[in-house]
Amino acid sequence: MLSQIAEYGKLVRFSHTLFALPFALASMLVAAHGLPSVKILLLILACMFTARSGAMAFNRLADAKFDALNPRTAKRHIPAGKISKKNATIFIIANGAAFVFFAWLLNSLAFYCAMPLFLFLLSYSLWKRFSCLSHFMLGTAIGLSPLGAWIAVTGQFALFPAALGIMLMLWMAGFDIIYASQDIESDKKLGLCSIPVKFGAQKSMLIALLCHIAMLGFAAFTGFWWKLGLPWHAALAVIAAALLYIHLFRKSNDLDMVNRDFFLANIVVSFLVMLGLGAWVFTGDLNAFVP
């Protein structure tokens, strides 16, 4: 039983939850002006877990035939026969139903948005069949998490979590462009679209760098516009140093090493955003804050 659960955890790459979760928790802290109730916190975590698990499982199911033909991905769970397509489908439906249920427990707006959002999260897996903008669709799907956390707390839309979402979208799109560079030759043979396929690996690294510079610029603008204070800008300075080091000075022809570096950078960026906003929430004056 435990081994089967572990296989499903590997199927959806549970460790990658660390990319978006800190952004969502940071948005939650600002929305609640501190810590929300335990109920809200647990429901946000449950929504994040089920939405991401369902979307990632659908990605594996939708791409199973492509994964089977790609030497790098041929040993993934569905093409390798570790998890059947039927069981993967049941897993997706169960996570979707659980996500909608948890959203219903939060508030009416969260409930009304839940099913359209879940379907949108599933749709990103299909974009690479016809558009190289699939990286930005993935970024948008992940970037909705801060807005979702905000709605969970307040039951309302707001610009501030949308700004966090744009930052996360640019960051994840840049990372996914780098990640997709591993599969240029395979994607070409399979007729799949990506920025590395369209522009080549070298230009794609430049596009990824531009995405990350845009993320930093937008984050700095966000900090000045909403007066997020020294903790936020200190976090951005560390993020900027880390990204510039990896992009400009930590160059390598080993794509596995590059991806490993950016995987670690993903975690660092996400947690610094959470720490920067968390420090502002608990030490700053939110009375004049207009989200």
PDB file of C-alpha atoms in Angstrom:
ATOM      1  CA  MET A   1       0.000   0.000   0.000  1.00  0.00           C
ATOM      2  CA  LEU A   2       2.714   2.476   1.024  1.00  0.00           C
ATOM      3  CA  SER A   3       4.793   1.559  -2.011  1.00  0.00           C
ATOM      4  CA  GLN A   4       1.804   2.238  -4.298  1.00  0.00           C
ATOM      5  CA  ILE A   5       1.242   5.624  -2.676  1.00  0.00           C
ATOM      6  CA  ALA A   6       4.930   6.364  -3.200  1.00  0.00           C
ATOM      7  CA  GLU A   7       4.579   5.505  -6.904  1.00  0.00           C
ATOM      8  CA  TYR A   8       1.736   8.001  -7.302  1.00  0.00           C
ATOM      9  CA  GLY A   9       3.871  10.574  -5.485  1.00  0.00           C
ATOM     10  CA  LYS A  10       6.617   9.975  -8.034  1.00  0.00           C
ATOM     11  CA  LEU A  11       4.077  10.089 -10.875  1.00  0.00           C
ATOM     12  CA  VAL A  12       3.076  13.657  -9.985  1.00  0.00           C
ATOM     13  CA  ARG A  13       6.590  14.644  -8.818  1.00  0.00           C
ATOM     14  CA  PHE A  14       5.341  15.775  -5.426  1.00  0.00           C
ATOM     15  CA  SER A  15       8.664  17.501  -4.632  1.00  0.00           C
ATOM     16  CA  HIS A  16       7.916  20.076  -7.350  1.00  0.00           C
ATOM     17  CA  THR A  17       5.049  21.392  -5.209  1.00  0.00           C
ATOM     18  CA  LEU A  18       7.773  23.467  -3.525  1.00  0.00           C
ATOM     19  CA  PHE A  19       7.845  25.772  -6.578  1.00  0.00           C
ATOM     20  CA  ALA A  20       4.367  27.273  -6.259  1.00  0.00           C
ATOM     21  CA  LEU A  21       3.430  26.558  -2.646  1.00  0.00           C
ATOM     22  CA  PRO A  22       5.563  29.326  -1.064  1.00  0.00           C
ATOM     23  CA  PHE A  23       4.029  31.898  -3.441  1.00  0.00           C
ATOM     24  CA  ALA A  24       0.555  30.733  -2.442  1.00  0.00           C
ATOM     25  CA  LEU A  25       1.412  30.826   1.258  1.00  0.00           C
ATOM     26  CA  ALA A  26       2.925  34.308   0.872  1.00  0.00           C
ATOM     27  CA  SER A  27      -0.310  35.495  -0.761  1.00  0.00           C
ATOM     28  CA  MET A  28      -2.275  33.860   2.050  1.00  0.00           C
ATOM     29  CA  LEU A  29      -0.236  35.701   4.712  1.00  0.00           C
ATOM     30  CA  VAL A  30      -0.838  39.079   3.073  1.00  0.00           C
ATOM     31  CA  ALA A  31      -4.549  38.375   2.526  1.00  0.00           C
ATOM     32  CA  ALA A  32      -5.010  37.382   6.167  1.00  0.00           C
ATOM     33  CA  HIS A  33      -2.695  40.137   7.474  1.00  0.00           C
ATOM     34  CA  GLY A  34      -0.890  37.339   9.276  1.00  0.00           C
ATOM     35  CA  LEU A  35      -1.785  33.725   9.864  1.00  0.00           C
ATOM     36  CA  PRO A  36      -5.315  32.625   8.903  1.00  0.00           C
ATOM     37  CA  SER A  37      -7.294  30.055  10.833  1.00  0.00           C
ATOM     38  CA  VAL A  38      -6.005  26.490  10.881  1.00  0.00           C
ATOM     39  CA  LYS A  39      -9.045  25.467   8.813  1.00  0.00           C
ATOM     40  CA  ILE A  40      -8.209  27.926   6.020  1.00  0.00           C
ATOM     41  CA  LEU A  41      -4.547  26.938   6.017  1.00  0.00           C
ATOM     42  CA  LEU A  42      -5.306  23.225   5.789  1.00  0.00           C
ATOM     43  CA  LEU A  43      -7.888  23.732   3.038  1.00  0.00           C
ATOM     44  CA  ILE A  44      -5.435  25.830   1.001  1.00  0.00           C
ATOM     45  CA  LEU A  45      -2.837  23.075   1.327  1.00  0.00           C
ATOM     46  CA  ALA A  46      -5.438  20.471   0.353  1.00  0.00           C
ATOM     47  CA  CYS A  47      -6.491  22.488  -2.704  1.00  0.00           C
ATOM     48  CA  MET A  48      -2.878  22.990  -3.777  1.00  0.00           C
ATOM     49  CA  PHE A  49      -2.119  19.288  -3.385  1.00  0.00           C
ATOM     50  CA  THR A  50      -5.181  17.952  -5.218  1.00  0.00           C
ATOM     51  CA  ALA A  51      -5.156  20.507  -8.050  1.00  0.00           C
ATOM     52  CA  ARG A  52      -1.485  19.979  -8.778  1.00  0.00           C
ATOM     53  CA  SER A  53      -1.683  16.188  -8.436  1.00  0.00           C
ATOM     54  CA  GLY A  54      -4.603  15.993 -10.853  1.00  0.00           C
ATOM     55  CA  ALA A  55      -2.960  18.313 -13.385  1.00  0.00           C
ATOM     56  CA  MET A  56       0.397  16.536 -13.244  1.00  0.00           C
ATOM     57  CA  ALA A  57      -1.206  13.104 -13.566  1.00  0.00           C
ATOM     58  CA  PHE A  58      -3.166  14.321 -16.607  1.00  0.00           C
ATOM     59  CA  ASN A  59       0.091  15.587 -18.104  1.00  0.00           C
ATOM     60  CA  ARG A  60       1.625  12.137 -17.679  1.00  0.00           C
ATOM     61  CA  LEU A  61      -1.489  10.457 -19.106  1.00  0.00           C
ATOM     62  CA  ALA A  62      -1.801  12.822 -22.079  1.00  0.00           C
ATOM     63  CA  ASP A  63       1.905  12.531 -22.904  1.00  0.00           C
ATOM     64  CA  ALA A  64       2.235   8.772 -22.353  1.00  0.00           C
ATOM     65  CA  LYS A  65       2.592   7.976 -26.059  1.00  0.00           C
ATOM     66  CA  PHE A  66       5.246  10.686 -26.494  1.00  0.00           C
ATOM     67  CA  ASP A  67       7.062   9.690 -23.311  1.00  0.00           C
ATOM     68  CA  ALA A  68       7.283   6.101 -24.554  1.00  0.00           C
ATOM     69  CA  LEU A  69       9.169   7.289 -27.669  1.00  0.00           C
ATOM     70  CA  ASN A  70      11.577   9.583 -25.806  1.00  0.00           C
ATOM     71  CA  PRO A  71      14.591   7.768 -24.255  1.00  0.00           C
ATOM     72  CA  ARG A  72      14.691  10.290 -21.377  1.00  0.00           C
ATOM     73  CA  THR A  73      11.064   9.685 -20.383  1.00  0.00           C
ATOM     74  CA  ALA A  74      10.430   6.103 -21.506  1.00  0.00           C
ATOM     75  CA  LYS A  75      10.752   4.814 -17.930  1.00  0.00           C
ATOM     76  CA  ARG A  76       8.045   7.098 -16.544  1.00  0.00           C
ATOM     77  CA  HIS A  77       5.249   5.311 -14.729  1.00  0.00           C
ATOM     78  CA  ILE A  78       2.596   5.024 -17.453  1.00  0.00           C
ATOM     79  CA  PRO A  79       4.782   4.076 -20.456  1.00  0.00           C
ATOM     80  CA  ALA A  80       6.752   1.702 -18.198  1.00  0.00           C
ATOM     81  CA  GLY A  81       3.513   0.031 -17.051  1.00  0.00           C
ATOM     82  CA  LYS A  82       3.966   0.860 -13.350  1.00  0.00           C
ATOM     83  CA  ILE A  83       0.607   2.677 -13.323  1.00  0.00           C
ATOM     84  CA  SER A  84      -2.159   1.851 -15.793  1.00  0.00           C
ATOM     85  CA  LYS A  85      -3.977   4.482 -17.835  1.00  0.00           C
ATOM     86  CA  LYS A  86      -7.217   3.425 -16.141  1.00  0.00           C
ATOM     87  CA  ASN A  87      -5.796   3.982 -12.659  1.00  0.00           C
ATOM     88  CA  ALA A  88      -4.245   7.276 -13.711  1.00  0.00           C
ATOM     89  CA  THR A  89      -7.651   8.417 -14.995  1.00  0.00           C
ATOM     90  CA  ILE A  90      -9.316   7.449 -11.710  1.00  0.00           C
ATOM     91  CA  PHE A  91      -6.567   9.325  -9.843  1.00  0.00           C
ATOM     92  CA  ILE A  92      -7.197  12.473 -11.925  1.00  0.00           C
ATOM     93  CA  ILE A  93     -10.978  12.370 -11.395  1.00  0.00           C
ATOM     94  CA  ALA A  94     -10.565  11.738  -7.660  1.00  0.00           C
ATOM     95  CA  ASN A  95      -8.206  14.693  -7.278  1.00  0.00           C
ATOM     96  CA  GLY A  96     -10.503  16.943  -9.316  1.00  0.00           C
ATOM     97  CA  ALA A  97     -13.512  16.005  -7.193  1.00  0.00           C
ATOM     98  CA  ALA A  98     -11.536  16.501  -3.987  1.00  0.00           C
ATOM     99  CA  PHE A  99     -10.293  19.899  -5.199  1.00  0.00           C
ATOM    100  CA  VAL A 100     -13.845  21.090  -5.899  1.00  0.00           C
ATOM    101  CA  PHE A 101     -15.018  19.771  -2.533  1.00  0.00           C
ATOM    102  CA  PHE A 102     -12.249  21.548  -0.616  1.00  0.00           C
ATOM    103  CA  ALA A 103     -12.990  24.761  -2.529  1.00  0.00           C
ATOM    104  CA  TRP A 104     -16.671  24.430  -1.547  1.00  0.00           C
ATOM    105  CA  LEU A 105     -15.605  24.283   2.094  1.00  0.00           C
ATOM    106  CA  LEU A 106     -13.729  27.582   1.665  1.00  0.00           C
ATOM    107  CA  ASN A 107     -16.255  30.031   0.194  1.00  0.00           C
ATOM    108  CA  SER A 108     -18.674  30.481  -2.707  1.00  0.00           C
ATOM    109  CA  LEU A 109     -16.248  32.258  -5.065  1.00  0.00           C
ATOM    110  CA  ALA A 110     -13.634  29.547  -4.552  1.00  0.00           C
ATOM    111  CA  PHE A 111     -16.278  26.924  -5.305  1.00  0.00           C
ATOM    112  CA  TYR A 112     -17.519  28.635  -8.487  1.00  0.00           C
ATOM    113  CA  CYS A 113     -13.958  29.010  -9.779  1.00  0.00           C
ATOM    114  CA  ALA A 114     -12.825  25.495  -8.863  1.00  0.00           C
ATOM    115  CA  MET A 115     -14.008  23.418 -11.819  1.00  0.00           C
ATOM    116  CA  PRO A 116     -13.085  25.956 -14.566  1.00  0.00           C
ATOM    117  CA  LEU A 117      -9.691  26.346 -12.907  1.00  0.00           C
ATOM    118  CA  PHE A 118      -9.106  22.598 -12.723  1.00  0.00           C
ATOM    119  CA  LEU A 119      -9.980  22.177 -16.402  1.00  0.00           C
ATOM    120  CA  PHE A 120      -7.612  25.025 -17.277  1.00  0.00           C
ATOM    121  CA  LEU A 121      -4.853  23.353 -15.290  1.00  0.00           C
ATOM    122  CA  LEU A 122      -5.408  20.178 -17.307  1.00  0.00           C
ATOM    123  CA  SER A 123      -5.362  22.051 -20.620  1.00  0.00           C
ATOM    124  CA  TYR A 124      -1.761  23.233 -20.356  1.00  0.00           C
ATOM    125  CA  SER A 125      -0.596  19.702 -21.144  1.00  0.00           C
ATOM    126  CA  LEU A 126      -2.062  19.950 -24.656  1.00  0.00           C
ATOM    127  CA  TRP A 127      -0.478  23.230 -25.772  1.00  0.00           C
ATOM    128  CA  LYS A 128       2.855  21.822 -26.890  1.00  0.00           C
ATOM    129  CA  ARG A 129       1.028  19.953 -29.615  1.00  0.00           C
ATOM    130  CA  PHE A 130       0.384  23.212 -31.485  1.00  0.00           C
ATOM    131  CA  SER A 131       2.201  26.181 -29.884  1.00  0.00           C
ATOM    132  CA  CYS A 132       5.670  26.996 -28.574  1.00  0.00           C
ATOM    133  CA  LEU A 133       3.950  29.269 -26.045  1.00  0.00           C
ATOM    134  CA  SER A 134       3.221  26.161 -23.980  1.00  0.00           C
ATOM    135  CA  HIS A 135       5.896  27.272 -21.486  1.00  0.00           C
ATOM    136  CA  PHE A 136       3.909  30.408 -20.718  1.00  0.00           C
ATOM    137  CA  MET A 137       0.704  28.404 -20.407  1.00  0.00           C
ATOM    138  CA  LEU A 138       2.419  26.234 -17.802  1.00  0.00           C
ATOM    139  CA  GLY A 139       3.636  29.379 -16.062  1.00  0.00           C
ATOM    140  CA  THR A 140       0.116  30.823 -16.091  1.00  0.00           C
ATOM    141  CA  ALA A 141      -1.356  27.609 -14.676  1.00  0.00           C
ATOM    142  CA  ILE A 142       1.132  27.596 -11.807  1.00  0.00           C
ATOM    143  CA  GLY A 143       0.890  31.382 -11.471  1.00  0.00           C
ATOM    144  CA  LEU A 144      -2.781  31.173 -10.555  1.00  0.00           C
ATOM    145  CA  SER A 145      -1.889  29.703  -7.157  1.00  0.00           C
ATOM    146  CA  PRO A 146      -1.337  33.061  -5.344  1.00  0.00           C
ATOM    147  CA  LEU A 147      -4.719  34.314  -6.613  1.00  0.00           C
ATOM    148  CA  GLY A 148      -6.348  31.078  -5.510  1.00  0.00           C
ATOM    149  CA  ALA A 149      -4.895  31.402  -2.012  1.00  0.00           C
ATOM    150  CA  TRP A 150      -6.094  34.996  -1.829  1.00  0.00           C
ATOM    151  CA  ILE A 151      -9.636  34.006  -2.815  1.00  0.00           C
ATOM    152  CA  ALA A 152      -9.512  31.213  -0.223  1.00  0.00           C
ATOM    153  CA  VAL A 153      -8.874  33.779   2.521  1.00  0.00           C
ATOM    154  CA  THR A 154     -10.925  36.768   1.351  1.00  0.00           C
ATOM    155  CA  GLY A 155     -13.527  35.395  -1.065  1.00  0.00           C
ATOM    156  CA  GLN A 156     -12.573  38.223  -3.461  1.00  0.00           C
ATOM    157  CA  PHE A 157     -10.346  38.990  -6.443  1.00  0.00           C
ATOM    158  CA  ALA A 158      -7.523  41.523  -6.073  1.00  0.00           C
ATOM    159  CA  LEU A 159      -4.603  42.939  -8.065  1.00  0.00           C
ATOM    160  CA  PHE A 160      -1.850  42.124  -5.577  1.00  0.00           C
ATOM    161  CA  PRO A 161      -2.072  38.297  -5.832  1.00  0.00           C
ATOM    162  CA  ALA A 162      -2.370  38.683  -9.606  1.00  0.00           C
ATOM    163  CA  ALA A 163       0.968  40.540  -9.517  1.00  0.00           C
ATOM    164  CA  LEU A 164       2.500  37.658  -7.578  1.00  0.00           C
ATOM    165  CA  GLY A 165       1.032  35.331 -10.197  1.00  0.00           C
ATOM    166  CA  ILE A 166       2.689  37.242 -13.050  1.00  0.00           C
ATOM    167  CA  MET A 167       6.020  36.982 -11.263  1.00  0.00           C
ATOM    168  CA  LEU A 168       5.558  33.239 -10.809  1.00  0.00           C
ATOM    169  CA  MET A 169       4.439  32.835 -14.433  1.00  0.00           C
ATOM    170  CA  LEU A 170       7.586  34.537 -15.784  1.00  0.00           C
ATOM    171  CA  TRP A 171       9.830  32.577 -13.441  1.00  0.00           C
ATOM    172  CA  MET A 172       8.302  29.182 -14.276  1.00  0.00           C
ATOM    173  CA  ALA A 173       8.133  29.882 -18.024  1.00  0.00           C
ATOM    174  CA  GLY A 174      11.851  30.630 -18.039  1.00  0.00           C
ATOM    175  CA  PHE A 175      12.598  27.485 -16.075  1.00  0.00           C
ATOM    176  CA  ASP A 176      10.419  25.336 -18.349  1.00  0.00           C
ATOM    177  CA  ILE A 177      12.175  26.691 -21.449  1.00  0.00           C
ATOM    178  CA  ILE A 178      15.493  25.541 -19.977  1.00  0.00           C
ATOM    179  CA  TYR A 179      13.993  22.199 -18.964  1.00  0.00           C
ATOM    180  CA  ALA A 180      12.604  21.632 -22.475  1.00  0.00           C
ATOM    181  CA  SER A 181      16.082  22.045 -23.965  1.00  0.00           C
ATOM    182  CA  GLN A 182      16.754  18.429 -22.960  1.00  0.00           C
ATOM    183  CA  ASP A 183      14.219  17.183 -25.500  1.00  0.00           C
ATOM    184  CA  ILE A 184      14.932  19.229 -28.622  1.00  0.00           C
ATOM    185  CA  GLU A 185      15.725  16.302 -30.911  1.00  0.00           C
ATOM    186  CA  SER A 186      12.968  14.068 -29.543  1.00  0.00           C
ATOM    187  CA  ASP A 187      10.359  16.846 -29.747  1.00  0.00           C
ATOM    188  CA  LYS A 188      11.335  17.583 -33.353  1.00  0.00           C
ATOM    189  CA  LYS A 189      10.846  13.932 -34.317  1.00  0.00           C
ATOM    190  CA  LEU A 190       7.487  13.782 -32.503  1.00  0.00           C
ATOM    191  CA  GLY A 191       6.241  17.060 -34.001  1.00  0.00           C
ATOM    192  CA  LEU A 192       5.932  18.794 -30.631  1.00  0.00           C
ATOM    193  CA  CYS A 193       6.336  22.541 -30.227  1.00  0.00           C
ATOM    194  CA  SER A 194       8.639  24.363 -27.829  1.00  0.00           C
ATOM    195  CA  ILE A 195      10.819  27.432 -27.784  1.00  0.00           C
ATOM    196  CA  PRO A 196      13.992  25.273 -27.862  1.00  0.00           C
ATOM    197  CA  VAL A 197      12.639  23.449 -30.925  1.00  0.00           C
ATOM    198  CA  LYS A 198      11.838  26.760 -32.639  1.00  0.00           C
ATOM    199  CA  PHE A 199      14.933  28.772 -31.695  1.00  0.00           C
ATOM    200  CA  GLY A 200      17.573  26.241 -30.628  1.00  0.00           C
ATOM    201  CA  ALA A 201      19.196  25.693 -27.241  1.00  0.00           C
ATOM    202  CA  GLN A 202      21.464  28.762 -27.187  1.00  0.00           C
ATOM    203  CA  LYS A 203      18.766  31.305 -28.068  1.00  0.00           C
ATOM    204  CA  SER A 204      16.365  29.556 -25.694  1.00  0.00           C
ATOM    205  CA  MET A 205      18.751  30.145 -22.792  1.00  0.00           C
ATOM    206  CA  LEU A 206      18.726  33.839 -23.698  1.00  0.00           C
ATOM    207  CA  ILE A 207      14.900  33.865 -23.810  1.00  0.00           C
ATOM    208  CA  ALA A 208      14.830  32.169 -20.398  1.00  0.00           C
ATOM    209  CA  LEU A 209      17.225  34.823 -19.059  1.00  0.00           C
ATOM    210  CA  LEU A 210      14.955  37.568 -20.420  1.00  0.00           C
ATOM    211  CA  CYS A 211      11.969  35.928 -18.686  1.00  0.00           C
ATOM    212  CA  HIS A 212      13.836  35.947 -15.391  1.00  0.00           C
ATOM    213  CA  ILE A 213      14.997  39.545 -15.824  1.00  0.00           C
ATOM    214  CA  ALA A 214      11.376  40.520 -16.548  1.00  0.00           C
ATOM    215  CA  MET A 215      10.318  38.663 -13.397  1.00  0.00           C
ATOM    216  CA  LEU A 216      12.849  40.586 -11.310  1.00  0.00           C
ATOM    217  CA  GLY A 217      11.803  43.895 -12.866  1.00  0.00           C
ATOM    218  CA  PHE A 218       8.139  43.217 -12.239  1.00  0.00           C
ATOM    219  CA  ALA A 219       8.894  42.091  -8.682  1.00  0.00           C
ATOM    220  CA  ALA A 220      10.783  45.324  -8.016  1.00  0.00           C
ATOM    221  CA  PHE A 221       7.886  47.352  -9.456  1.00  0.00           C
ATOM    222  CA  THR A 222       5.479  45.393  -7.249  1.00  0.00           C
ATOM    223  CA  GLY A 223       7.599  46.181  -4.208  1.00  0.00           C
ATOM    224  CA  PHE A 224       7.670  49.915  -4.903  1.00  0.00           C
ATOM    225  CA  TRP A 225       3.996  50.129  -5.914  1.00  0.00           C
ATOM    226  CA  TRP A 226       2.713  48.376  -2.791  1.00  0.00           C
ATOM    227  CA  LYS A 227       5.500  49.689  -0.525  1.00  0.00           C
ATOM    228  CA  LEU A 228       6.600  46.233   0.549  1.00  0.00           C
ATOM    229  CA  GLY A 229       9.659  47.561   2.329  1.00  0.00           C
ATOM    230  CA  LEU A 230      13.220  46.443   2.954  1.00  0.00           C
ATOM    231  CA  PRO A 231      12.552  42.687   3.517  1.00  0.00           C
ATOM    232  CA  TRP A 232      11.050  42.357   0.052  1.00  0.00           C
ATOM    233  CA  HIS A 233      13.853  44.211  -1.728  1.00  0.00           C
ATOM    234  CA  ALA A 234      16.508  42.348   0.265  1.00  0.00           C
ATOM    235  CA  ALA A 235      14.954  39.051  -0.870  1.00  0.00           C
ATOM    236  CA  LEU A 236      14.940  40.296  -4.483  1.00  0.00           C
ATOM    237  CA  ALA A 237      18.630  41.228  -4.258  1.00  0.00           C
ATOM    238  CA  VAL A 238      19.509  37.671  -3.221  1.00  0.00           C
ATOM    239  CA  ILE A 239      17.269  36.224  -5.955  1.00  0.00           C
ATOM    240  CA  ALA A 240      18.881  38.489  -8.574  1.00  0.00           C
ATOM    241  CA  ALA A 241      22.385  37.452  -7.487  1.00  0.00           C
ATOM    242  CA  ALA A 242      21.469  33.754  -7.621  1.00  0.00           C
ATOM    243  CA  LEU A 243      19.867  33.991 -11.071  1.00  0.00           C
ATOM    244  CA  LEU A 244      22.661  36.067 -12.577  1.00  0.00           C
ATOM    245  CA  TYR A 245      25.213  33.610 -11.216  1.00  0.00           C
ATOM    246  CA  ILE A 246      23.452  30.600 -12.719  1.00  0.00           C
ATOM    247  CA  HIS A 247      22.667  32.271 -16.058  1.00  0.00           C
ATOM    248  CA  LEU A 248      25.924  34.135 -16.653  1.00  0.00           C
ATOM    249  CA  PHE A 249      28.669  32.508 -14.592  1.00  0.00           C
ATOM    250  CA  ARG A 250      27.581  28.911 -13.908  1.00  0.00           C
ATOM    251  CA  LYS A 251      27.413  27.975 -17.562  1.00  0.00           C
ATOM    252  CA  SER A 252      27.655  24.320 -18.494  1.00  0.00           C
ATOM    253  CA  ASN A 253      27.101  22.129 -21.529  1.00  0.00           C
ATOM    254  CA  ASP A 254      25.659  19.467 -19.226  1.00  0.00           C
ATOM    255  CA  LEU A 255      21.888  20.023 -19.360  1.00  0.00           C
ATOM    256  CA  ASP A 256      21.353  17.710 -16.391  1.00  0.00           C
ATOM    257  CA  MET A 257      23.574  19.967 -14.300  1.00  0.00           C
ATOM    258  CA  VAL A 258      21.849  23.112 -15.588  1.00  0.00           C
ATOM    259  CA  ASN A 259      18.429  21.704 -14.720  1.00  0.00           C
ATOM    260  CA  ARG A 260      19.639  20.631 -11.294  1.00  0.00           C
ATOM    261  CA  ASP A 261      20.911  24.151 -10.630  1.00  0.00           C
ATOM    262  CA  PHE A 262      17.609  25.697 -11.672  1.00  0.00           C
ATOM    263  CA  PHE A 263      15.631  23.158  -9.669  1.00  0.00           C
ATOM    264  CA  LEU A 264      17.470  24.329  -6.559  1.00  0.00           C
ATOM    265  CA  ALA A 265      17.050  27.953  -7.660  1.00  0.00           C
ATOM    266  CA  ASN A 266      13.296  27.341  -7.957  1.00  0.00           C
ATOM    267  CA  ILE A 267      13.123  26.425  -4.292  1.00  0.00           C
ATOM    268  CA  VAL A 268      15.355  29.339  -3.243  1.00  0.00           C
ATOM    269  CA  VAL A 269      13.314  31.879  -5.230  1.00  0.00           C
ATOM    270  CA  SER A 270       9.978  30.618  -3.910  1.00  0.00           C
ATOM    271  CA  PHE A 271      11.050  30.581  -0.284  1.00  0.00           C
ATOM    272  CA  LEU A 272      12.726  34.002  -0.492  1.00  0.00           C
ATOM    273  CA  VAL A 273       9.482  35.456  -1.868  1.00  0.00           C
ATOM    274  CA  MET A 274       7.603  33.920   1.045  1.00  0.00           C
ATOM    275  CA  LEU A 275      10.167  35.121   3.587  1.00  0.00           C
ATOM    276  CA  GLY A 276      10.240  38.628   2.104  1.00  0.00           C
ATOM    277  CA  LEU A 277       6.473  39.015   2.184  1.00  0.00           C
ATOM    278  CA  GLY A 278       6.171  37.237   5.523  1.00  0.00           C
ATOM    279  CA  ALA A 279       8.675  39.599   7.128  1.00  0.00           C
ATOM    280  CA  TRP A 280       6.760  42.579   5.713  1.00  0.00           C
ATOM    281  CA  VAL A 281       3.433  41.232   6.959  1.00  0.00           C
ATOM    282  CA  PHE A 282       4.644  40.670  10.516  1.00  0.00           C
ATOM    283  CA  THR A 283       6.814  43.776  10.851  1.00  0.00           C
ATOM    284  CA  GLY A 284       5.240  46.359   8.530  1.00  0.00           C
ATOM    285  CA  ASP A 285       2.150  48.542   8.668  1.00  0.00           C
ATOM    286  CA  LEU A 286      -0.657  46.998   6.591  1.00  0.00           C
ATOM    287  CA  ASN A 287      -3.293  49.547   7.600  1.00  0.00           C
ATOM    288  CA  ALA A 288      -2.805  51.562   4.408  1.00  0.00           C
ATOM    289  CA  PHE A 289      -2.344  48.491   2.188  1.00  0.00           C
ATOM    290  CA  VAL A 290      -4.830  48.396  -0.691  1.00  0.00           C
ATOM    291  CA  PRO A 291      -4.577  45.080  -2.539  1.00  0.00           C
TER     292      PRO A 291
END
